XYZ file of N, CA and C in Angstrom:
600
model
N 4.613 12.585 36.179
C 4.353 12.714 34.752
C 4.038 11.361 34.125
N 4.857 10.364 34.537
C 4.638 9.015 34.005
C 3.270 8.495 34.414
N 2.898 8.871 35.673
C 1.601 8.404 36.162
C 0.464 8.969 35.319
N 0.553 10.256 34.976
C -0.477 10.890 34.146
C -0.578 10.224 32.789
N 0.590 9.903 32.185
C 0.580 9.244 30.884
C -0.045 7.857 30.973
N 0.268 7.186 32.084
C -0.258 5.835 32.275
C -1.781 5.862 32.366
N -2.322 6.837 33.122
C -3.772 6.937 33.263
C -4.418 7.286 31.926
N -3.772 8.212 31.199
C -4.344 8.621 29.925
C -4.346 7.445 28.950
N -3.268 6.674 28.984
C -3.169 5.517 28.094
C -4.235 4.495 28.411
N -4.440 4.249 29.694
C -5.462 3.270 30.092
C -6.849 3.733 29.684
N -7.119 5.040 29.908
C -8.421 5.596 29.527
C -8.629 5.519 28.033
N -7.547 5.776 27.272
C -7.642 5.703 25.819
C -8.010 4.312 25.359
N -7.438 3.289 26.003
C -7.752 1.914 25.633
C -9.232 1.620 25.904
N -9.704 2.038 27.075
C -11.111 1.772 27.419
C -12.045 2.483 26.448
N -11.678 3.745 26.145
C -12.528 4.510 25.261
C -12.605 3.860 23.886
N -11.446 3.393 23.419
C -11.402 2.768 22.107
C -12.252 1.507 22.061
N -12.266 0.762 23.175
C -13.023 -0.471 23.202
C -14.518 -0.196 23.270
N -14.904 0.779 24.101
C -16.325 1.023 24.317
C -16.968 1.846 23.220
N -16.143 2.569 22.435
C -16.722 3.415 21.414
C -16.920 2.696 20.099
N -16.851 1.367 20.122
C -16.972 0.588 18.896
C -18.344 0.758 18.271
N -18.532 0.091 17.140
C -19.796 0.188 16.427
C -20.925 -0.347 17.297
N -22.159 0.125 17.068
C -23.295 -0.411 17.803
C -23.388 -1.921 17.624
N -24.134 -2.588 18.487
C -24.275 -4.039 18.527
C -23.053 -4.699 19.150
N -22.205 -3.921 19.839
C -21.054 -4.504 20.523
C -21.561 -5.414 21.632
N -20.926 -6.571 21.773
C -21.419 -7.566 22.733
C -20.367 -7.858 23.784
N -20.790 -7.860 25.054
C -19.904 -8.221 26.153
C -20.655 -9.196 27.050
N -19.926 -10.165 27.597
C -20.557 -11.168 28.456
C -20.016 -11.062 29.869
N -20.906 -10.973 30.838
C -20.540 -10.957 32.243
C -21.241 -12.135 32.889
N -20.483 -13.125 33.301
C -21.010 -14.392 33.806
C -22.052 -14.932 32.817
N -23.328 -14.965 33.199
C -24.324 -15.489 32.262
C -25.164 -14.376 31.641
N -24.792 -13.126 31.881
C -25.531 -11.999 31.311
C -24.791 -11.484 30.078
N -25.510 -11.374 28.962
C -24.935 -10.849 27.720
C -25.372 -9.403 27.562
N -24.411 -8.525 27.294
C -24.705 -7.103 27.137
C -24.445 -6.688 25.699
N -25.373 -5.928 25.135
C -25.195 -5.437 23.766
C -25.419 -3.937 23.725
N -24.479 -3.246 23.113
C -24.600 -1.808 22.912
C -25.383 -1.593 21.627
N -26.604 -1.089 21.741
C -27.480 -0.924 20.584
C -27.195 0.392 19.868
N -27.047 1.462 20.652
C -26.891 2.780 20.025
C -26.150 3.710 20.975
N -25.289 4.541 20.397
C -24.623 5.559 21.203
C -24.732 6.883 20.464
N -25.080 7.921 21.187
C -25.364 9.209 20.559
C -24.646 10.331 21.305
N -24.033 11.228 20.551
C -23.399 12.386 21.181
C -24.411 13.527 21.226
N -24.667 14.010 22.408
C -25.644 15.101 22.573
C -24.928 16.336 23.106
N -25.456 17.495 22.780
C -24.816 18.752 23.182
C -25.814 19.641 23.908
N -25.350 20.254 24.990
C -26.160 21.229 25.729
C -25.500 22.594 25.553
N -26.245 23.555 25.073
C -25.694 24.895 24.868
C -25.738 25.662 26.183
N -24.568 26.043 26.653
C -24.447 26.790 27.910
C -23.809 28.142 27.618
N -23.607 28.927 28.656
C -23.108 30.282 28.480
C -21.744 30.318 27.759
N -20.884 29.392 28.109
C -19.546 29.395 27.510
C -19.433 28.664 26.186
N -20.505 28.115 25.686
C -20.450 27.371 24.427
C -21.318 26.123 24.511
N -20.799 25.042 23.938
C -21.558 23.790 23.951
C -20.868 22.750 24.829
N -21.663 22.051 25.615
C -21.138 21.005 26.488
C -21.598 19.666 25.932
N -20.647 18.818 25.586
C -20.972 17.536 24.961
C -21.051 16.412 25.993
N -21.974 15.514 25.761
C -22.069 14.297 26.568
C -22.558 13.165 25.661
N -22.529 11.958 26.186
C -22.882 10.788 25.384
C -24.064 10.051 26.003
N -24.968 9.590 25.125
C -26.133 8.808 25.558
C -25.999 7.406 24.976
N -26.132 6.403 25.813
C -25.988 5.006 25.375
C -27.276 4.238 25.619
N -27.601 3.358 24.680
C -28.751 2.463 24.806
C -28.216 1.034 24.832
N -28.453 0.332 25.942
C -27.935 -1.022 26.134
C -29.080 -2.023 26.274
N -28.827 -3.238 25.799
C -29.762 -4.353 25.986
C -28.993 -5.478 26.660
N -29.563 -6.038 27.733
C -28.912 -7.155 28.434
C -29.892 -8.318 28.550
N -29.350 -9.532 28.582
C -30.197 -10.711 28.726
C -29.370 -11.927 29.083
N -30.043 -12.971 29.583
C -29.330 -14.195 29.953
C -29.456 -15.276 28.882
N -30.116 -14.938 27.738
C -30.333 -15.870 26.626
C -31.110 -17.112 27.061
N -31.870 -16.956 28.150
C -32.703 -18.065 28.637
C -34.119 -17.586 28.931
N -34.508 -16.447 28.363
C -35.865 -15.965 28.565
C -35.982 -14.680 29.353
N -34.840 -14.092 29.751
C -34.885 -12.808 30.466
C -34.138 -11.752 29.672
N -34.711 -10.548 29.597
C -34.095 -9.477 28.817
C -34.517 -8.129 29.405
N -33.655 -7.128 29.241
C -33.951 -5.789 29.735
C -33.183 -4.765 28.923
N -33.628 -3.514 28.983
C -32.908 -2.449 28.274
C -32.768 -1.241 29.188
N -31.757 -0.429 28.906
C -31.526 0.753 29.732
C -30.871 1.861 28.934
N -31.041 3.065 29.450
C -30.498 4.258 28.799
C -29.655 5.011 29.810
N -28.456 5.423 29.397
C -27.581 6.155 30.309
C -26.898 7.304 29.609
N -26.688 8.384 30.342
C -26.037 9.560 29.761
C -24.934 10.045 30.687
N -23.767 10.374 30.114
C -22.636 10.853 30.906
C -21.674 11.623 30.008
N -20.679 12.250 30.644
C -19.700 13.019 29.873
C -18.736 12.111 29.113
N -18.566 10.881 29.592
C -17.668 9.919 28.944
C -18.453 8.683 28.506
N -18.004 8.067 27.407
C -18.700 6.902 26.856
C -18.760 5.726 27.838
N -17.641 5.318 28.446
C -17.714 4.159 29.364
C -18.697 4.355 30.508
N -18.762 5.574 31.036
C -19.679 5.853 32.149
C -21.129 5.785 31.675
N -21.398 6.276 30.464
C -22.759 6.212 29.917
C -23.184 4.760 29.729
N -22.254 3.921 29.239
C -22.550 2.500 29.034
C -22.794 1.808 30.372
N -21.998 2.163 31.388
C -22.167 1.553 32.709
C -23.543 1.888 33.290
N -23.944 3.153 33.182
C -25.252 3.569 33.694
C -26.387 2.842 32.971
N -26.270 2.755 31.632
C -27.316 2.095 30.840
C -27.407 0.613 31.200
N -26.248 -0.023 31.412
C -26.224 -1.455 31.749
C -26.867 -1.705 33.110
N -26.571 -0.845 34.087
C -27.163 -1.000 35.422
C -28.680 -0.873 35.364
N -29.160 0.120 34.601
C -30.609 0.314 34.484
C -31.256 -0.890 33.788
N -30.573 -1.409 32.758
C -31.116 -2.553 32.016
C -31.254 -3.781 32.909
N -30.261 -4.009 33.773
C -30.310 -5.177 34.663
C -31.425 -5.058 35.693
N -31.758 -3.825 36.073
C -32.828 -3.616 37.058
C -34.210 -3.819 36.452
N -34.330 -3.624 35.144
C -35.659 -3.661 34.511
C -35.855 -4.887 33.631
N -35.185 -5.984 33.951
C -35.305 -7.195 33.132
C -36.685 -7.828 33.289
N -37.199 -8.343 32.183
C -38.492 -9.029 32.197
C -38.285 -10.480 31.758
N -39.228 -11.339 32.127
C -39.149 -12.748 31.720
C -40.173 -12.998 30.620
N -39.718 -13.633 29.549
C -40.585 -13.930 28.408
C -40.633 -15.449 28.221
N -41.826 -16.057 28.187
C -41.901 -17.519 27.985
C -41.478 -17.882 26.570
N -40.593 -18.869 26.458
C -40.123 -19.327 25.153
C -40.626 -20.743 24.892
N -40.930 -21.021 23.657
C -41.383 -22.359 23.261
C -40.179 -23.197 22.859
N -40.003 -24.329 23.507
C -38.877 -25.228 23.275
C -37.535 -24.526 23.494
N -37.543 -23.427 24.241
C -36.344 -22.622 24.520
C -35.676 -22.100 23.255
N -36.457 -21.921 22.171
C -35.840 -21.453 20.929
C -36.670 -20.424 20.164
N -37.992 -20.381 20.372
C -38.818 -19.438 19.631
C -39.965 -18.941 20.505
N -40.773 -18.045 19.956
C -41.914 -17.493 20.681
C -43.104 -18.449 20.583
N -44.037 -18.322 21.519
C -45.212 -19.188 21.513
C -46.202 -18.787 20.426
N -46.295 -17.496 20.145
C -47.275 -17.036 19.158
C -46.814 -15.713 18.553
N -47.483 -15.299 17.499
C -47.158 -14.045 16.829
C -47.534 -12.872 17.735
N -46.867 -11.757 17.519
C -47.164 -10.586 18.343
C -46.803 -9.304 17.623
N -47.322 -8.210 18.131
C -47.030 -6.888 17.563
C -46.872 -5.902 18.704
N -46.020 -4.924 18.484
C -45.796 -3.907 19.504
C -45.675 -2.539 18.874
N -46.050 -1.531 19.641
C -45.962 -0.159 19.128
C -45.511 0.768 20.229
N -44.614 1.673 19.879
C -44.199 2.721 20.805
C -43.931 3.968 19.970
N -44.744 4.985 20.184
C -44.605 6.188 19.358
C -44.888 5.847 17.903
N -43.965 6.224 17.020
C -44.120 5.930 15.594
C -43.457 4.613 15.211
N -42.876 3.927 16.199
C -42.218 2.642 15.920
C -43.185 1.484 16.064
N -43.302 0.678 15.019
C -44.193 -0.483 15.038
C -43.397 -1.709 14.608
N -43.544 -2.794 15.334
C -42.836 -4.023 14.972
C -43.793 -5.211 15.044
N -43.451 -6.252 14.271
C -44.209 -7.501 14.299
C -43.220 -8.648 14.461
N -43.559 -9.617 15.282
C -42.717 -10.805 15.464
C -43.567 -12.049 15.271
N -42.959 -13.073 14.648
C -43.675 -14.327 14.396
C -42.813 -15.495 14.834
N -43.438 -16.502 15.428
C -42.716 -17.724 15.778
C -42.338 -18.438 14.481
N -41.263 -19.231 14.548
C -40.759 -19.857 13.329
C -40.297 -21.282 13.613
N -40.276 -22.132 12.580
C -39.830 -23.527 12.761
C -38.318 -23.614 12.969
N -37.819 -24.744 13.455
C -36.377 -24.886 13.694
C -35.569 -24.670 12.421
N -34.424 -24.008 12.570
C -33.539 -23.756 11.438
C -33.773 -22.428 10.752
N -34.788 -21.685 11.179
C -35.090 -20.396 10.542
C -34.036 -19.350 10.866
N -33.592 -19.332 12.123
C -32.653 -18.308 12.553
C -33.379 -17.041 12.985
N -32.613 -16.020 13.348
C -33.200 -14.736 13.759
C -33.261 -13.834 12.537
N -34.446 -13.734 11.956
C -34.632 -12.866 10.794
C -35.209 -11.544 11.304
N -34.331 -10.680 11.699
C -34.713 -9.356 12.214
C -33.477 -8.486 12.135
N -33.674 -7.200 12.067
C -32.531 -6.313 11.917
C -32.464 -5.259 12.995
N -31.278 -4.666 13.115
C -31.079 -3.524 13.990
C -31.353 -3.806 15.453
N -31.965 -2.847 16.147
C -32.220 -2.979 17.589
C -33.093 -4.182 17.937
N -34.028 -4.536 17.046
C -34.913 -5.674 17.327
C -34.106 -6.965 17.401
N -33.120 -7.104 16.538
C -32.272 -8.294 16.537
C -31.495 -8.408 17.847
N -30.969 -7.269 18.323
C -30.209 -7.266 19.576
C -31.068 -7.754 20.735
N -32.322 -7.306 20.796
C -33.232 -7.709 21.880
C -33.524 -9.204 21.798
N -33.837 -9.700 20.600
C -34.215 -11.106 20.435
C -33.037 -12.043 20.699
N -31.828 -11.632 20.294
C -30.651 -12.481 20.524
C -30.300 -12.566 22.002
N -30.358 -11.434 22.704
C -30.044 -11.468 24.134
C -31.136 -12.195 24.925
N -32.349 -12.217 24.388
C -33.443 -12.962 25.021
C -33.205 -14.470 24.924
N -32.537 -14.892 23.849
C -32.261 -16.320 23.669
C -33.109 -16.970 22.591
N -33.780 -16.152 21.783
C -34.594 -16.682 20.691
C -33.671 -17.119 19.558
N -33.880 -18.322 19.055
C -33.045 -18.842 17.961
C -33.764 -18.830 16.621
N -35.089 -18.940 16.642
C -35.877 -18.961 15.407
C -37.024 -17.966 15.538
N -36.979 -16.924 14.748
C -38.036 -15.903 14.797
C -37.965 -15.054 13.528
N -39.123 -14.543 13.130
C -39.180 -13.631 11.990
C -39.727 -12.309 12.508
N -38.987 -11.225 12.274
C -39.407 -9.917 12.760
C -39.468 -8.901 11.638
N -40.341 -7.932 11.776
C -40.487 -6.883 10.767
C -40.744 -5.569 11.463
N -40.042 -4.534 11.017
C -40.222 -3.198 11.591
C -40.906 -2.309 10.561
N -41.941 -1.600 10.999
C -42.672 -0.687 10.119
C -42.724 0.668 10.806
N -42.435 1.712 10.076
C -42.510 3.047 10.671
C -41.155 3.564 11.092
N -41.090 4.143 12.264
C -39.879 4.801 12.740
C -38.725 3.816 12.909
N -37.519 4.251 12.511
C -36.322 3.431 12.709
C -35.513 3.945 13.903
N -36.121 4.822 14.698
C -35.468 5.325 15.904
C -35.190 4.143 16.838
N -33.912 3.909 17.200
C -33.600 2.723 18.008
C -34.330 2.670 19.344
N -34.575 3.821 19.980
C -35.276 3.845 21.264
C -36.716 3.364 21.083
N -37.385 3.875 20.040
C -38.765 3.459 19.780
C -38.839 1.990 19.387
N -37.868 1.524 18.604
C -37.881 0.134 18.155
C -37.669 -0.834 19.316
N -36.747 -0.492 20.210
C -36.498 -1.349 21.377
C -37.731 -1.393 22.272
N -38.323 -0.244 22.530
C -39.516 -0.208 23.391
C -40.689 -0.939 22.740
N -40.854 -0.787 21.420
C -41.937 -1.492 20.718
C -41.722 -3.002 20.784
N -40.464 -3.446 20.664
C -40.155 -4.878 20.764
C -40.503 -5.403 22.152
N -40.209 -4.616 23.191
C -40.537 -5.029 24.554
C -42.040 -5.086 24.771
N -42.781 -4.180 24.141
C -44.240 -4.224 24.256
C -44.782 -5.522 23.662
N -44.196 -5.943 22.522
C -44.629 -7.198 21.897
C -44.265 -8.401 22.756
N -43.080 -8.358 23.382
C -42.630 -9.483 24.204
C -43.434 -9.595 25.499
N -43.842 -8.445 26.060
C -44.639 -8.466 27.293
C -45.998 -9.129 27.072
N -46.487 -9.068 25.826
C -47.801 -9.642 25.516
C -47.729 -11.144 25.262
N -46.516 -11.714 25.256
C -46.370 -13.158 25.026
C -46.870 -13.942 26.237
N -47.548 -15.036 25.957
C -48.020 -15.908 27.042
C -47.879 -17.361 26.602
N -47.598 -18.228 27.554
C -47.419 -19.649 27.264
C -48.734 -20.388 27.484
N -48.885 -21.591 26.888
C -50.101 -22.390 27.119
C -50.346 -22.674 28.597
N -49.248 -22.826 29.356
C -49.403 -23.092 30.793
C -50.043 -21.897 31.503
N -49.631 -20.675 31.144
C -50.213 -19.475 31.765
C -51.691 -19.340 31.429
N -52.032 -19.590 30.162
C -53.437 -19.488 29.737
C -54.282 -20.555 30.438
N -53.730 -21.766 30.544
C -54.469 -22.854 31.188
C -54.735 -22.547 32.659
N -53.747 -21.983 33.348
C -53.933 -21.670 34.770
C -54.971 -20.566 34.955
N -55.031 -19.614 34.023
C -56.028 -18.542 34.109
C -57.435 -19.089 33.914
N -57.563 -20.034 33.005
C -58.888 -20.582 32.693
C -59.273 -21.766 33.572
N -58.330 -22.234 34.366
C -58.614 -23.376 35.223
C -58.746 -24.674 34.453
N -57.984 -24.805 33.377
C -58.032 -26.008 32.550
C -56.652 -26.646 32.479
N -56.598 -27.813 31.832
C -55.313 -28.457 31.578
C -54.708 -27.880 30.308
N -53.380 -28.002 30.211
C -52.678 -27.445 29.048
C -53.164 -28.094 27.757
N -53.389 -29.401 27.786
C -53.832 -30.129 26.594
C -55.197 -29.628 26.112
N -56.060 -29.236 27.055
C -57.391 -28.729 26.681
C -57.274 -27.386 25.972
N -56.340 -26.574 26.400
C -56.178 -25.237 25.808
C -55.627 -25.335 24.395
N -54.604 -26.186 24.218
C -53.946 -26.279 22.909
C -54.746 -27.135 21.935
N -55.263 -28.262 22.401
C -55.970 -29.162 21.504
C -54.992 -29.822 20.538
N -55.472 -30.211 19.399
C -54.606 -30.853 18.405
C -54.169 -29.807 17.389
N -52.851 -29.595 17.356
C -52.309 -28.627 16.397
C -51.429 -29.337 15.392
N -51.407 -28.827 14.196
C -50.669 -29.472 13.108
C -49.163 -29.453 13.336
N -48.653 -28.449 14.071
C -47.206 -28.330 14.248
C -46.680 -29.173 15.408
N -47.550 -29.971 16.035
C -47.110 -30.857 17.098
C -46.902 -30.164 18.423
N -47.448 -28.973 18.586
C -47.252 -28.238 19.841
C -47.918 -28.942 21.010
N -49.013 -29.647 20.734
C -49.726 -30.314 21.820
C -48.895 -31.420 22.454
N -47.969 -31.986 21.661
C -47.143 -33.072 22.184
C -46.138 -32.579 23.196
N -45.716 -31.305 23.054
C -44.705 -30.786 23.972
C -45.304 -29.778 24.944
N -46.625 -29.699 24.989
C -47.279 -28.697 25.824
C -46.955 -28.878 27.292
N -46.923 -30.130 27.748
C -46.710 -30.372 29.168
C -45.341 -29.926 29.608
N -44.376 -29.901 28.695
C -43.032 -29.454 29.054
C -42.913 -27.955 29.104
N -43.883 -27.248 28.572
C -43.835 -25.796 28.572
C -44.585 -25.242 29.754
């Protein structure tokens, strides 16, 4: 009997921790995990309704790698675990300028979700809300301006943000494609990007 109570108590603690508000953050070594959204879904079966939970997680190393995953299970912790595993498998690398912002402006769309992201000068901070903020913070962006237009569905917003990030390219990547030097591609820019081009 004591054993059953002990297990129930332990499960209750885990459930209480994992069922917190969205944007919950956990760190595993150098990987940061954020719970973006959790949803209770119901399947109507012969005996009534069967409830399960769907979790949307975003993971990143805050150094230019980020991924997202979706998991569904009868219990919240299991749904989060599944989503986290999927997110780690699908991580992408995004080139960052000075390890703090994006190289250029971008836009992404998924379904009815549309987002825009702009590079920003030092000290701007992450000006973005909801799921987009979670993705940019786990990516390691420190200065960026983001705007969401259209659907506020967290799944669409996260996917639209990833579409915008996949389109990012660094001066070094463009130079290698064109067979030129980085300085030739950038030229003289007012924001001093040409001075730090070789380091990117």
